[in-house]
Amino acid sequence: MTPSARIQAAIDLLDAIIASARDGGPAADTLIARYFKERRYAGSRDRRAVRDHVYDAIRRAAERPETGREAMIGVAQAWPEIAALFDGSTHAPLPIEPGEAGAVAGAVPGWLQPLLAAPVEQDALLGRAPVDVRVNRLKSDPACVAPMLPDAVAIDGLPDGLRLPEGYPIEQQAVWKDGLVEVQDAGSQWISAACGAQPGMTVVDLCAGAGGKTLALAAAMAGKGMLIAADTIRSRLARLEPRAARAGATFIETLLLDQSHEARGLESLRGKADVVLVDAPCSGTGTWRRNPEARWRLTQARLDRLVAEQARILDFAAPLLAPGGVLVYATCALTDREGRGQVDAFLSRHAGWSAEPIDLPVGRAHGAGLLLTPGHDGSDGFFFARLRRGA
């Protein structure tokens, strides 16, 4: 492919990504993979260059553009060398007309700006994310693993955390294949630490997904006790099984819940849990470094639905705790409605509960919880709070 043809390919892909974001279709990575599967003639350099163009356009525009051409013209306005490739040659985009509009640059959609937590450094929300891993204490320790990853550096405040450069192919390394490390952002590791899970406890990861935090809890429990990974989506829980086997966390139990009837499936755990983690569905505003396209999918209506769902989950999670038990609420979101506001509302609805300080060398106190941001903490963005049921 010529450099100009790569720009046109990026425009074609952006058209598909914009439509998919608007209509709730597949994610950008899926569409890119499909595109090149149908175009075997594109070499590895072509694929890499087109992908870079696509993500440059996505990262640049906070508001969803109308067309892929508009998105790429926005990039061209910032980079003259890209503008020169709009030359009208074979397989190239037509020249940019005088006054032709490009997508407006920005980090955060305008409607969302006033909803973000005040300490968020918005210019850092779209930075490139490193590859963070957690050393799996069920199989090894940092002193043994670190020499196997000479490019890794320790993460301050996380005794089991190591940081690798962006794009590091960790899943190709024996240390990952053998289950000695698990890919996990530093923020997720801190949330797992905030749970305070110990051997012998009964712990429930209520929105477990593919189980990243479940595996961290398993390591903290040293394989002893009851650890339940629950979710309403079967395909997510199915991804946990091979991960748990690789990690040696074979004592994890999975529980598939019926959406909207979760309390029924959790009845046997009522009043028995020492720790419940609610890593709730959220806007994902804290993960834009990894998924900038999410800005094009988020709407006010979707945010309203997420806030309502978070409250509903907290309400059926609370009865699972034994007296004195701890509920950790977390979202990879940086809006106050999903964070401090959600916790304040929970405490107003549930007598006998209290928020307690989180003793971690990271983040900033924010309402009744702790706020992590890429700019301040070098991790994905999170809000989390530790709530204790009265004895």
XYZ file of C-alpha atoms in Angstrom:
391
model
C 0.000 0.000 0.000
C 1.193 3.517 -0.714
C 1.247 6.029 2.144
C -1.781 7.760 0.586
C -3.646 4.455 0.264
C -3.057 3.840 3.955
C -4.812 7.136 4.723
C -7.816 6.079 2.636
C -7.878 2.706 4.413
C -7.893 4.533 7.727
C -10.797 6.681 6.524
C -12.756 3.588 5.481
C -12.134 1.975 8.872
C -13.071 5.141 10.725
C -16.374 5.259 8.839
C -17.119 1.748 10.109
C -15.952 2.559 13.656
C -18.056 5.731 13.822
C -21.162 3.855 12.675
C -20.490 1.035 15.128
C -19.984 3.448 18.019
C -23.238 5.201 17.142
C -25.230 1.976 16.839
C -23.657 -0.056 19.654
C -21.801 -2.427 17.326
C -18.388 -4.119 17.566
C -15.379 -2.314 19.018
C -12.681 -0.706 16.889
C -10.151 -3.504 17.427
C -12.662 -6.066 16.172
C -13.453 -4.012 13.079
C -9.765 -3.488 12.323
C -9.083 -7.224 12.601
C -11.987 -8.008 10.258
C -10.859 -5.384 7.772
C -7.398 -6.851 7.376
C -8.628 -10.443 7.402
C -10.465 -9.569 4.198
C -7.399 -7.815 2.755
C -4.579 -10.309 2.861
C -2.527 -8.183 0.498
C -1.826 -5.694 3.296
C 1.555 -6.411 4.869
C 2.470 -6.010 8.516
C 3.830 -2.487 7.950
C 0.628 -1.502 6.179
C -1.504 -2.881 8.995
C 0.556 -1.125 11.639
C 0.517 2.201 9.795
C -3.235 2.116 9.152
C -3.951 1.167 12.750
C -1.776 4.046 13.967
C -3.639 6.483 11.704
C -6.988 5.212 12.989
C -6.038 5.570 16.625
C -4.421 8.952 16.098
C -7.784 10.127 14.774
C -9.723 8.487 17.608
C -7.476 9.896 20.330
C -7.619 13.388 18.858
C -11.413 13.803 18.711
C -13.441 13.785 21.908
C -16.737 14.216 20.064
C -17.719 11.499 17.596
C -17.167 12.827 14.045
C -19.751 12.387 11.327
C -17.373 10.658 8.914
C -13.987 9.012 8.757
C -12.783 11.695 6.361
C -13.667 14.403 8.874
C -11.737 12.464 11.544
C -8.617 12.137 9.373
C -8.758 15.738 8.166
C -8.602 16.696 11.838
C -5.321 14.780 12.068
C -4.126 16.379 8.829
C -4.751 19.832 10.262
C -2.277 19.050 13.013
C 0.273 17.203 10.866
C 1.113 18.699 7.447
C 2.792 15.468 6.338
C -0.611 13.733 6.634
C -2.350 16.538 4.761
C 0.056 16.040 1.842
C -1.195 12.465 1.446
C -4.694 13.680 0.514
C -3.468 13.867 -3.078
C -6.209 12.222 -5.146
C -3.862 9.571 -6.556
C -4.945 5.948 -7.093
C -6.495 4.528 -3.893
C -5.828 7.852 -2.124
C -8.311 10.298 -0.584
C -9.328 13.325 -2.601
C -7.481 16.564 -1.851
C -8.740 18.588 1.089
C -10.945 21.418 -0.144
C -10.331 24.954 1.147
C -12.368 25.388 4.293
C -13.237 21.669 4.559
C -13.854 20.955 8.232
C -11.978 18.414 10.275
C -12.895 16.908 13.621
C -12.296 19.288 16.515
C -9.483 18.265 18.855
C -10.352 17.581 22.484
C -9.881 15.146 25.344
C -13.365 15.062 26.889
C -16.804 15.405 25.247
C -18.315 18.778 26.099
C -21.385 17.384 27.851
C -19.191 15.252 30.121
C -16.761 18.003 31.170
C -18.753 19.258 34.199
C -19.413 15.714 35.425
C -15.781 14.676 35.868
C -14.306 14.637 39.346
C -12.560 17.953 39.979
C -8.975 16.647 40.472
C -8.826 14.849 37.106
C -5.934 15.987 34.874
C -7.731 15.763 31.553
C -4.651 16.066 29.353
C -3.365 12.757 30.776
C -6.533 10.743 30.105
C -5.387 9.735 26.614
C -1.709 9.055 27.240
C -0.234 5.728 26.166
C -0.605 3.098 28.863
C 2.278 0.866 29.956
C 1.922 -2.867 30.514
C 1.533 -3.542 34.234
C 1.775 -7.060 35.640
C 1.178 -8.583 39.041
C 3.510 -11.292 40.286
C 1.407 -14.317 41.224
C 2.242 -15.270 44.811
C 0.571 -18.655 44.344
C 3.492 -19.631 42.130
C 6.398 -17.261 42.672
C 7.577 -13.968 44.156
C 8.996 -10.693 42.785
C 12.613 -11.607 43.606
C 12.381 -14.630 41.306
C 10.299 -13.031 38.564
C 12.035 -9.663 38.150
C 15.244 -11.133 36.612
C 13.087 -12.887 34.023
C 11.745 -9.504 32.880
C 14.816 -7.248 32.561
C 12.720 -4.443 31.009
C 10.446 -4.274 34.051
C 10.593 -1.725 36.854
C 8.954 -1.962 40.251
C 5.752 -0.006 40.845
C 5.982 2.131 43.982
C 3.570 0.981 46.662
C 2.841 -2.368 45.026
C 5.153 -5.111 46.287
C 3.937 -7.487 43.577
C 3.632 -4.931 40.765
C 5.988 -4.595 37.805
C 5.736 -2.135 34.906
C 6.811 -2.861 31.342
C 6.978 -0.538 28.326
C 3.876 0.139 26.252
C 3.189 -2.715 23.841
C 5.525 -5.176 25.569
C 4.586 -8.707 24.322
C 4.186 -10.202 27.789
C 1.852 -12.988 26.649
C 4.637 -14.358 24.475
C 6.924 -14.793 27.481
C 7.354 -18.005 29.477
C 6.850 -16.069 32.705
C 3.257 -15.342 31.624
C 2.586 -18.732 30.026
C 3.671 -20.454 33.247
C 1.328 -18.317 35.342
C 4.018 -16.472 37.270
C 2.554 -13.100 36.329
C -0.853 -11.788 35.371
C -1.451 -8.648 33.313
C -3.174 -6.166 35.616
C -3.129 -2.381 35.722
C -1.678 -0.881 38.885
C -5.043 0.656 39.750
C -6.729 -2.731 39.721
C -3.963 -4.101 41.932
C -4.520 -1.331 44.478
C -8.252 -2.012 44.524
C -7.581 -5.690 45.170
C -5.253 -4.704 48.023
C -7.971 -2.445 49.493
C -10.179 -5.510 49.927
C -7.867 -6.857 52.628
C -8.600 -10.477 51.699
C -6.885 -13.018 53.945
C -6.527 -16.822 53.965
C -9.621 -18.533 55.312
C -12.063 -15.734 54.500
C -15.247 -15.940 52.478
C -14.826 -13.471 49.615
C -17.200 -12.641 46.751
C -16.149 -10.850 43.562
C -19.634 -9.865 42.504
C -18.964 -8.423 39.041
C -16.007 -10.657 38.281
C -15.964 -10.458 34.493
C -12.913 -12.321 33.223
C -11.526 -12.429 36.736
C -8.476 -10.188 36.899
C -9.249 -8.973 40.410
C -10.510 -12.434 41.388
C -7.048 -13.830 40.676
C -5.442 -11.089 42.768
C -7.792 -11.950 45.631
C -6.921 -15.635 45.218
C -3.235 -14.841 45.628
C -3.922 -12.734 48.733
C -5.884 -15.650 50.197
C -3.011 -18.071 49.459
C -5.510 -20.535 48.041
C -7.319 -20.937 51.366
C -10.925 -20.060 52.098
C -13.948 -19.562 49.855
C -13.605 -17.280 46.832
C -16.599 -16.881 44.550
C -16.459 -15.150 41.172
C -19.969 -14.135 40.121
C -21.252 -12.485 36.961
C -24.345 -12.407 34.777
C -22.501 -12.999 31.494
C -21.442 -16.587 30.839
C -18.775 -15.735 28.250
C -16.939 -13.516 30.731
C -16.828 -16.172 33.427
C -15.698 -18.730 30.850
C -12.536 -16.680 30.307
C -11.677 -16.988 33.999
C -11.339 -20.778 33.981
C -8.159 -21.020 31.838
C -6.670 -17.998 33.610
C -7.284 -19.561 37.017
C -5.777 -22.863 35.862
C -2.659 -21.084 34.601
C -2.373 -19.175 37.883
C -2.865 -22.261 40.058
C -5.977 -20.699 41.618
C -8.064 -23.849 41.404
C -10.109 -23.135 44.552
C -12.098 -20.336 42.867
C -15.810 -21.101 42.469
C -17.763 -19.445 39.660
C -21.408 -18.454 39.934
C -23.499 -17.448 36.932
C -26.288 -15.115 38.027
C -29.592 -14.352 36.339
C -29.694 -10.703 35.265
C -32.248 -8.761 37.349
C -32.693 -11.739 39.700
C -29.195 -11.849 41.186
C -30.343 -11.851 44.825
C -32.048 -15.198 44.271
C -28.797 -16.804 43.127
C -26.885 -15.281 46.037
C -29.310 -16.278 48.796
C -27.026 -19.013 50.192
C -24.322 -16.393 50.819
C -26.547 -13.946 52.651
C -24.836 -12.675 55.807
C -21.772 -14.908 55.329
C -19.195 -12.927 53.357
C -16.198 -11.286 54.984
C -15.457 -9.255 51.856
C -17.549 -8.405 48.803
C -15.967 -6.594 45.864
C -18.318 -4.699 43.558
C -16.281 -3.660 40.525
C -19.369 -2.198 38.937
C -20.251 -1.693 35.273
C -19.358 1.901 34.484
C -18.623 4.527 31.860
C -14.969 3.473 31.576
C -13.816 7.083 31.619
C -10.748 5.987 33.567
C -9.617 3.602 30.825
C -9.507 5.956 27.850
C -5.737 5.437 27.570
C -6.504 1.877 26.482
C -9.890 2.481 24.887
C -10.204 6.050 23.555
C -13.075 4.993 21.298
C -15.256 4.686 24.418
C -15.697 8.483 24.323
C -17.619 8.080 21.067
C -19.989 5.538 22.624
C -20.855 7.230 25.895
C -24.060 9.257 26.035
C -25.991 10.962 28.806
C -28.704 8.295 28.562
C -26.165 5.487 28.871
C -24.546 7.160 31.858
C -27.957 7.445 33.535
C -28.543 3.713 33.010
C -25.131 2.838 34.418
C -25.647 4.934 37.546
C -28.985 3.232 38.185
C -27.440 -0.209 37.657
C -24.565 0.541 40.042
C -27.023 1.480 42.784
C -29.056 -1.671 42.163
C -25.960 -3.879 42.430
C -24.849 -2.219 45.664
C -28.278 -2.827 47.157
C -28.232 -6.592 46.541
C -24.557 -6.837 47.483
C -24.997 -5.324 50.956
C -26.980 -8.221 52.510
C -24.205 -10.683 51.613
C -21.865 -9.218 54.248
C -21.577 -10.694 57.693
C -21.690 -8.179 60.558
C -18.387 -6.294 60.463
C -17.770 -7.346 56.865
C -16.323 -5.073 54.196
C -17.870 -4.026 50.901
C -15.391 -2.509 48.432
C -17.081 -0.497 45.701
C -14.976 0.343 42.643
C -15.461 1.796 39.189
C -12.961 2.523 36.428
C -14.830 5.788 36.026
C -13.987 9.391 36.859
C -17.446 10.942 37.035
C -18.686 11.930 40.471
C -22.106 10.410 39.790
C -20.484 6.985 39.532
C -18.030 7.557 42.382
C -18.449 9.726 45.432
C -22.100 10.433 44.655
C -22.899 6.734 44.376
C -21.277 5.962 47.738
C -22.967 8.892 49.460
C -26.327 7.662 48.172
C -25.623 4.111 49.371
C -24.763 5.307 52.870
C -27.945 7.367 52.994
C -30.026 4.298 52.046
C -28.348 1.784 54.350
C -28.287 2.420 58.079
C -25.464 0.866 60.072
C -22.863 1.193 57.328
C -19.850 3.485 57.374
C -16.985 4.402 55.075
C -13.496 3.884 56.403
C -10.126 5.277 55.318
C -8.113 3.283 52.797
C -4.500 2.925 53.877
C -2.676 2.939 50.556
C 0.252 5.115 49.430
C -1.567 6.267 46.324
C -4.474 8.349 45.096
C -6.289 11.287 46.616
C -9.105 11.299 49.134
C -12.338 12.062 47.324
C -15.549 12.099 49.282
C -15.829 8.818 51.157
C -13.341 7.075 48.876
C -10.105 7.318 46.962
C -9.548 8.661 43.459
C -6.803 7.380 41.147
C -6.039 9.183 37.891
C -3.524 8.583 35.096
C -1.995 12.024 35.584
C -1.537 11.740 39.348
C -0.953 8.020 39.854
C 0.241 6.637 36.516
C -2.548 4.060 36.524
C -5.937 3.824 34.902
C -8.521 6.067 36.532
C -10.573 4.603 39.378
C -12.771 5.595 42.263
C -13.097 3.118 45.092
C -14.389 3.099 48.644
C -14.248 0.691 51.558
C -17.582 0.365 53.360
C -18.034 -1.596 56.567
C -21.234 -3.154 57.850
C -21.875 -2.452 61.506
C -21.461 -5.261 63.983
